[in-house]
Short mmCIF file of N, CA, C and O in Angstrom, two decimals:
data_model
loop_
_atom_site.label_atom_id
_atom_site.label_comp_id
_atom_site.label_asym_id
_atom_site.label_seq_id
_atom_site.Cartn_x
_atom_site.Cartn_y
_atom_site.Cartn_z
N UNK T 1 78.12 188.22 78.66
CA UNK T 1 78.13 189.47 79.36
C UNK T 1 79.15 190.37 78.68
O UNK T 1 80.32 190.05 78.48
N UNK T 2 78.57 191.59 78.32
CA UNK T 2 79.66 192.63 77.92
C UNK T 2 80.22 193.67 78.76
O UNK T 2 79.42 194.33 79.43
N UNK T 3 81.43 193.90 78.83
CA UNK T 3 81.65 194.65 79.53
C UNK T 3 82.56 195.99 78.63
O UNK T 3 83.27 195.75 77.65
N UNK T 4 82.32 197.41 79.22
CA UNK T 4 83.04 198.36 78.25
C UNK T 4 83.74 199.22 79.37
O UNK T 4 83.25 199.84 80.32
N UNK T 5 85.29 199.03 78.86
CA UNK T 5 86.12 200.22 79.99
C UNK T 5 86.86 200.46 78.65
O UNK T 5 87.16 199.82 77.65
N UNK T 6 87.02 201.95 79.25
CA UNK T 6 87.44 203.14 78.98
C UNK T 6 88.94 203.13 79.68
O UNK T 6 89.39 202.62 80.70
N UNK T 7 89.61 204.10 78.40
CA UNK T 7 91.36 204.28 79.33
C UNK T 7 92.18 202.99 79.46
O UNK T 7 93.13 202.91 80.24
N UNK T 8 91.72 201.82 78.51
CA UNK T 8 92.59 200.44 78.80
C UNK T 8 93.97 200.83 77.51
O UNK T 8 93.95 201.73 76.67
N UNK T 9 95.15 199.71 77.79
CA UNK T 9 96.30 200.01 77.14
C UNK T 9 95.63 198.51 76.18
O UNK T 9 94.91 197.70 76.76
N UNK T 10 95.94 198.37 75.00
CA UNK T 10 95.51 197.19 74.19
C UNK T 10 96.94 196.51 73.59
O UNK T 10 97.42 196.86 72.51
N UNK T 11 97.44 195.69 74.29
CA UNK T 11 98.52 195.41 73.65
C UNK T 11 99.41 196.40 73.85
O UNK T 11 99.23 197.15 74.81
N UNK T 12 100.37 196.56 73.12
CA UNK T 12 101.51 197.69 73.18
C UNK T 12 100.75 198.98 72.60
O UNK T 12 101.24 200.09 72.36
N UNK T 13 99.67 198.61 72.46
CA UNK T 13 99.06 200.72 71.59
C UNK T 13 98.12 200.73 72.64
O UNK T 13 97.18 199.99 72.92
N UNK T 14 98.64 201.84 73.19
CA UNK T 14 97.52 202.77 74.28
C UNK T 14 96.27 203.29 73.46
O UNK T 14 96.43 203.59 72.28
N UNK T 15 94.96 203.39 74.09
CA UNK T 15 94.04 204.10 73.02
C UNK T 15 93.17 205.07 74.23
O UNK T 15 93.84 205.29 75.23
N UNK T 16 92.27 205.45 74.22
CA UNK T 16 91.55 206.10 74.49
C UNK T 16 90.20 205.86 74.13
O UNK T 16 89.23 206.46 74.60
N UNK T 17 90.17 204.89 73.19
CA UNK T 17 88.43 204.29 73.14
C UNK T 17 88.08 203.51 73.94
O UNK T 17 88.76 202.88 74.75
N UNK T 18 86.78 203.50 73.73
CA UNK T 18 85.93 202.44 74.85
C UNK T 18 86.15 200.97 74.05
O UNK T 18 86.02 200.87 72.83
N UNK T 19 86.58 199.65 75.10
CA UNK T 19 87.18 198.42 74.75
C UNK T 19 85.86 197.50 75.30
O UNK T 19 85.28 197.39 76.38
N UNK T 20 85.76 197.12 74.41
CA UNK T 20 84.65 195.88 74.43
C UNK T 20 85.33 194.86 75.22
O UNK T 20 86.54 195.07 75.23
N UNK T 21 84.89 193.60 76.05
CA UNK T 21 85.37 192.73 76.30
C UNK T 21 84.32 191.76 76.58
O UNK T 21 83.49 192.05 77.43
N UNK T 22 84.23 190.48 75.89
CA UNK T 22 82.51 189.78 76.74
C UNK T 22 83.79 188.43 77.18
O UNK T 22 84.87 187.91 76.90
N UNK T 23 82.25 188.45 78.29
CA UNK T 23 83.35 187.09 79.44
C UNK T 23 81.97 186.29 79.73
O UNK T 23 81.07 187.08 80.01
N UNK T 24 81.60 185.02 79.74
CA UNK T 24 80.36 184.50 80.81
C UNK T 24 80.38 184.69 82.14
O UNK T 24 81.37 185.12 82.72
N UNK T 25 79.19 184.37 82.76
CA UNK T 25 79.24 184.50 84.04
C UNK T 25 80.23 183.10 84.81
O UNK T 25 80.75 183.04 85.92
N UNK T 26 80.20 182.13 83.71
CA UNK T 26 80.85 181.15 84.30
C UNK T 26 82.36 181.42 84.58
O UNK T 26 82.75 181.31 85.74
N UNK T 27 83.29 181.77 83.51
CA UNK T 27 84.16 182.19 83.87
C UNK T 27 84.93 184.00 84.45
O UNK T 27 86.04 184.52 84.52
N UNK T 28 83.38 184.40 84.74
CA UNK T 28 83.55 186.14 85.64
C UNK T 28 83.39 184.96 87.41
O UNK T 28 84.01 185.32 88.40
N UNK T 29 82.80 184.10 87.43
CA UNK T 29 82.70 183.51 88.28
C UNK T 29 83.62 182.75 89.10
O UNK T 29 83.44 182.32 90.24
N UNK T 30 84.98 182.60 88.12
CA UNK T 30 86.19 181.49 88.04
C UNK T 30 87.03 182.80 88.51
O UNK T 30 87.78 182.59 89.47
N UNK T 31 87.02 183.83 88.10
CA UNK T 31 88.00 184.86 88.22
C UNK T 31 87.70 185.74 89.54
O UNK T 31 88.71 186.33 89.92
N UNK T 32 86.72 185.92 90.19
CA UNK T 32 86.10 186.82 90.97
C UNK T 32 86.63 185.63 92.22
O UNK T 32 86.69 184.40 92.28
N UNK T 33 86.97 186.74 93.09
CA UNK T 33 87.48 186.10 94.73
C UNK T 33 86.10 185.27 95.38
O UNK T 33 85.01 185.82 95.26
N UNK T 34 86.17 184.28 95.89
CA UNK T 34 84.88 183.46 96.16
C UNK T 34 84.56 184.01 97.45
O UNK T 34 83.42 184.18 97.89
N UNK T 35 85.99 184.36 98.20
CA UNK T 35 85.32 184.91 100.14
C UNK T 35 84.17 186.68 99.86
O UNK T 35 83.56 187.33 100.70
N UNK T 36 84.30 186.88 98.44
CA UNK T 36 83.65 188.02 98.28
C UNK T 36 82.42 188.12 97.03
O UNK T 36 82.10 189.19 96.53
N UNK T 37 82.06 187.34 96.81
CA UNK T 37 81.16 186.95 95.71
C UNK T 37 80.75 185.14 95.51
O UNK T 37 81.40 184.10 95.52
N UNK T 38 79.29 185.51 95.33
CA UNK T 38 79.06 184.10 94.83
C UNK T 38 77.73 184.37 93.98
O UNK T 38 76.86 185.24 94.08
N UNK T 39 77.97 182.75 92.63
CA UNK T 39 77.08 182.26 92.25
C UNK T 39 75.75 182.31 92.78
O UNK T 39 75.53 181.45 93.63
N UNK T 40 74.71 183.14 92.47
CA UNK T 40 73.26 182.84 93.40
C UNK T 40 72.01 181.95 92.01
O UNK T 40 71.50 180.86 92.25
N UNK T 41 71.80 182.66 90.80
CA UNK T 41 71.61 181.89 89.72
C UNK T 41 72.28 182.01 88.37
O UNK T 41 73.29 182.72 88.40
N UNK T 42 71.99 181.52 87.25
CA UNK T 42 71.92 181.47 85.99
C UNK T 42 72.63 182.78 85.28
O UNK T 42 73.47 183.00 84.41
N UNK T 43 71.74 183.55 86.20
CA UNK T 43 71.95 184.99 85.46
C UNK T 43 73.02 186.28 86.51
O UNK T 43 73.64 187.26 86.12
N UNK T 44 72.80 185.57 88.24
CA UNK T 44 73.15 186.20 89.07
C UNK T 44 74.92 186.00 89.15
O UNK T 44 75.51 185.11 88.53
N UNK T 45 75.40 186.73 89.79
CA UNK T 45 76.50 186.73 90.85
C UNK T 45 76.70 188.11 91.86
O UNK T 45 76.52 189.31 91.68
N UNK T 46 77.02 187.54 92.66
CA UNK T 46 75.97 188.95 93.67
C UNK T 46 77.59 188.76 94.95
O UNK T 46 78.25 187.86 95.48
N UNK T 47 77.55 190.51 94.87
CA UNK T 47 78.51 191.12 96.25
C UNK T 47 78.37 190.72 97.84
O UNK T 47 77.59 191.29 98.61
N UNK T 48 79.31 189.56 98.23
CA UNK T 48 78.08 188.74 99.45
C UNK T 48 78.55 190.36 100.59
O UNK T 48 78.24 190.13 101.76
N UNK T 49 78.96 191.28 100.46
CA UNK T 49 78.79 192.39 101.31
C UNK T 49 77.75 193.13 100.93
O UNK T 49 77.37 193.96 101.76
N UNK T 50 77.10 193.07 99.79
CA UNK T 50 76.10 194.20 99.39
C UNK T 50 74.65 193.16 100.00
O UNK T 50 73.58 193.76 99.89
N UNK T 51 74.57 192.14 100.43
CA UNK T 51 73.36 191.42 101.07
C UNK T 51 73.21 191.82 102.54
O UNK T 51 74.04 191.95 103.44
N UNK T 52 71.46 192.01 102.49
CA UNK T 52 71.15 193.09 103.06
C UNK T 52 70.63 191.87 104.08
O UNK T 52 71.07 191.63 105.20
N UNK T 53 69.41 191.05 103.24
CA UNK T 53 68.87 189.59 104.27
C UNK T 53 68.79 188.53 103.08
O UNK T 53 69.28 188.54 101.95
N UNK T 54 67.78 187.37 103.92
CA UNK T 54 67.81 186.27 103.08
C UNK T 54 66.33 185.86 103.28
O UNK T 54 66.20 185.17 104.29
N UNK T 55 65.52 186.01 102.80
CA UNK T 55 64.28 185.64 103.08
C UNK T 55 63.67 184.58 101.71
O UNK T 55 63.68 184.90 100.53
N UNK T 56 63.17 183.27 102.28
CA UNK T 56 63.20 182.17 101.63
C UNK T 56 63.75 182.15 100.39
O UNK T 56 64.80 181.52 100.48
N UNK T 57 63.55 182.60 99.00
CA UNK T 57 64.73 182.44 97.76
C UNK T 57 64.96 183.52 97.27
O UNK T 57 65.32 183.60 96.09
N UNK T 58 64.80 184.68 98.11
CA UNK T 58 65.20 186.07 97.69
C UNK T 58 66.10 186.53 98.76
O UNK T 58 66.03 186.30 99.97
N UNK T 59 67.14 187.35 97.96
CA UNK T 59 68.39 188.30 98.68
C UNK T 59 68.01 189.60 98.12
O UNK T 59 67.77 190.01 96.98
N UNK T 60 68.05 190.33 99.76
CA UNK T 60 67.29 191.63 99.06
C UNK T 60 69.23 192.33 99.54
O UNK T 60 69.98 192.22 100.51
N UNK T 61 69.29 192.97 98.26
CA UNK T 61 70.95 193.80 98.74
C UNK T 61 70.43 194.89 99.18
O UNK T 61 69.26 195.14 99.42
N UNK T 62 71.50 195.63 99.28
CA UNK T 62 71.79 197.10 99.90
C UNK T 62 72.43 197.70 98.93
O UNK T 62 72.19 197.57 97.73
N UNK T 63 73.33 198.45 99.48
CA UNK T 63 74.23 199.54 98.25
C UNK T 63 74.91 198.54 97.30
O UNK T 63 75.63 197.61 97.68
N UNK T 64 74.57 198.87 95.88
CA UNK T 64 74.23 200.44 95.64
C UNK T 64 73.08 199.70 94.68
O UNK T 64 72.76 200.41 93.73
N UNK T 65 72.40 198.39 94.75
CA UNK T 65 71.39 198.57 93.99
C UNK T 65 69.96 198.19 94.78
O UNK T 65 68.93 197.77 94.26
N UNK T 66 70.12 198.36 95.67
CA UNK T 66 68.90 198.28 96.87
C UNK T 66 67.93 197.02 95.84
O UNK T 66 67.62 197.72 94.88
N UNK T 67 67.62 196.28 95.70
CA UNK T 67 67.35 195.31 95.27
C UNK T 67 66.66 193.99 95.64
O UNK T 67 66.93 193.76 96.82
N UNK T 68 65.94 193.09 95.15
CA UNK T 68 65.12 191.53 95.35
C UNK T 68 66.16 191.28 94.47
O UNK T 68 66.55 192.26 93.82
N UNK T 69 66.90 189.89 94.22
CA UNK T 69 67.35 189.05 93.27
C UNK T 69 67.38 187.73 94.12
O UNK T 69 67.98 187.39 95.13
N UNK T 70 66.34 187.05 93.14
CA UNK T 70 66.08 185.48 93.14
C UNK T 70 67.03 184.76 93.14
O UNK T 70 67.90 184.81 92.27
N UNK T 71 67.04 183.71 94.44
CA UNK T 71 68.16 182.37 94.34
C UNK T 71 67.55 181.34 93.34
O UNK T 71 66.35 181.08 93.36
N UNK T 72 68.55 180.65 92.30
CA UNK T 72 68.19 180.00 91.60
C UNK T 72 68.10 178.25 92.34
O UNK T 72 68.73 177.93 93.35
N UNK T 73 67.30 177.43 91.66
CA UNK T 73 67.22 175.94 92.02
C UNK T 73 68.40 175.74 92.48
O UNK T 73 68.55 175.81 93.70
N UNK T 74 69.64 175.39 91.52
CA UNK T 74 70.83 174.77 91.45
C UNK T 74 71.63 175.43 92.59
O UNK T 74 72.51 174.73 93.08
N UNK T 75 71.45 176.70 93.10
CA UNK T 75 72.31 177.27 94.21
C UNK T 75 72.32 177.56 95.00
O UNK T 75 73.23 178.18 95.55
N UNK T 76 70.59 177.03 95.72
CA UNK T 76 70.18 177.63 97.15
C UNK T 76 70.78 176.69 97.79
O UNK T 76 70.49 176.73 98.98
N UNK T 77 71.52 175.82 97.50
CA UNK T 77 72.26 174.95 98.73
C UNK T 77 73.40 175.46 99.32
O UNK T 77 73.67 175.35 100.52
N UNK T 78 74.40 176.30 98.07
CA UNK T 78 75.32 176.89 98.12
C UNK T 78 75.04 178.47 99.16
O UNK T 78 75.70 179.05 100.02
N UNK T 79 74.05 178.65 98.68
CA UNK T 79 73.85 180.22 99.35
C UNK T 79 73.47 180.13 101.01
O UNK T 79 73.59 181.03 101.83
N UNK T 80 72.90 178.57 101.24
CA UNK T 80 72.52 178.28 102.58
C UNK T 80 73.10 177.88 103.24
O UNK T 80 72.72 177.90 104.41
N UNK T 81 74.61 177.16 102.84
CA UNK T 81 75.77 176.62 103.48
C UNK T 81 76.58 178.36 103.49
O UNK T 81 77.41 178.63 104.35
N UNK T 82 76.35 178.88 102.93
CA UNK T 82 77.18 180.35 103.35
C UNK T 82 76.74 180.98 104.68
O UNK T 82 77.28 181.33 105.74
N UNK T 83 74.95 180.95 103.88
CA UNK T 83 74.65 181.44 105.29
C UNK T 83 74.67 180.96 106.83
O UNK T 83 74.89 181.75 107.75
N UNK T 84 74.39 179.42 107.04
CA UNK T 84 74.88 179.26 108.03
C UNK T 84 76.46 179.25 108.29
O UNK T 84 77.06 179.35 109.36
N UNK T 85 76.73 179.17 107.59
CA UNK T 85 78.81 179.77 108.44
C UNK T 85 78.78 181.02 108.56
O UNK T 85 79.78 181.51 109.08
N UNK T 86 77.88 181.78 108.23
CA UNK T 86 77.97 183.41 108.81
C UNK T 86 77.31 183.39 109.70
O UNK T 86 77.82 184.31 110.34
N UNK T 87 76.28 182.92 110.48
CA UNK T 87 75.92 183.03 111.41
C UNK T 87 76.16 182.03 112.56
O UNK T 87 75.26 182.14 113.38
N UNK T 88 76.90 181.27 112.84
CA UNK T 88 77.81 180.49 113.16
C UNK T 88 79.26 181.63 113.83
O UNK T 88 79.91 181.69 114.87
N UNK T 89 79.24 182.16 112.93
CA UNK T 89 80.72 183.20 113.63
C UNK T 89 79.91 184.47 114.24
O UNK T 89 80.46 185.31 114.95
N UNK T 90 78.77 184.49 113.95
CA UNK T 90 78.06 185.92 115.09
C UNK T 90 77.56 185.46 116.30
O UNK T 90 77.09 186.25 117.12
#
């Protein structure tokens, strides 16, 4: 995954160009707060506030990309143990 920000300091020289940085999802996954994001597949990691519902292996979000994104094999266990502890506290 690439990511490009603008306005970063690089070391001790400030710049003003756009800074490349690539990270995997595995470790954007290691770094990202877990009570606010999770693993859904391969390719996913998804805003668990931007989920809109859960209808059998699709999460359809809300803002800001109104969206279907597919739960993968390996993580619908994970995404279904979330969901029941959220509905458990409603």
């Amino acid at each position: 995954m690439n990511f490009f920000l603008k306005n970063v300091s690089v070391s001790d020289k400030d710049t003003k160009n756009p800074q490349l940085f690539r990270i995997s999802l595995t470790e954007l996954e290691e770094i990202l707060p877990s009570q606010k994001f999770m693993r859904i597949s391969k390719n996913s990691i998804i805003n668990l506030n931007s989920i809109k519902s859960v209808k059998g292996e699709e999460i359809n979000t809300d803002y800001p990309l109104k969206k279907k994104v597919t739960i993968g094999d390996k993580w619908k266990a994970k995404v279904d143990a979330f969901i029941n502890r959220y509905k458990r506290k409603q």
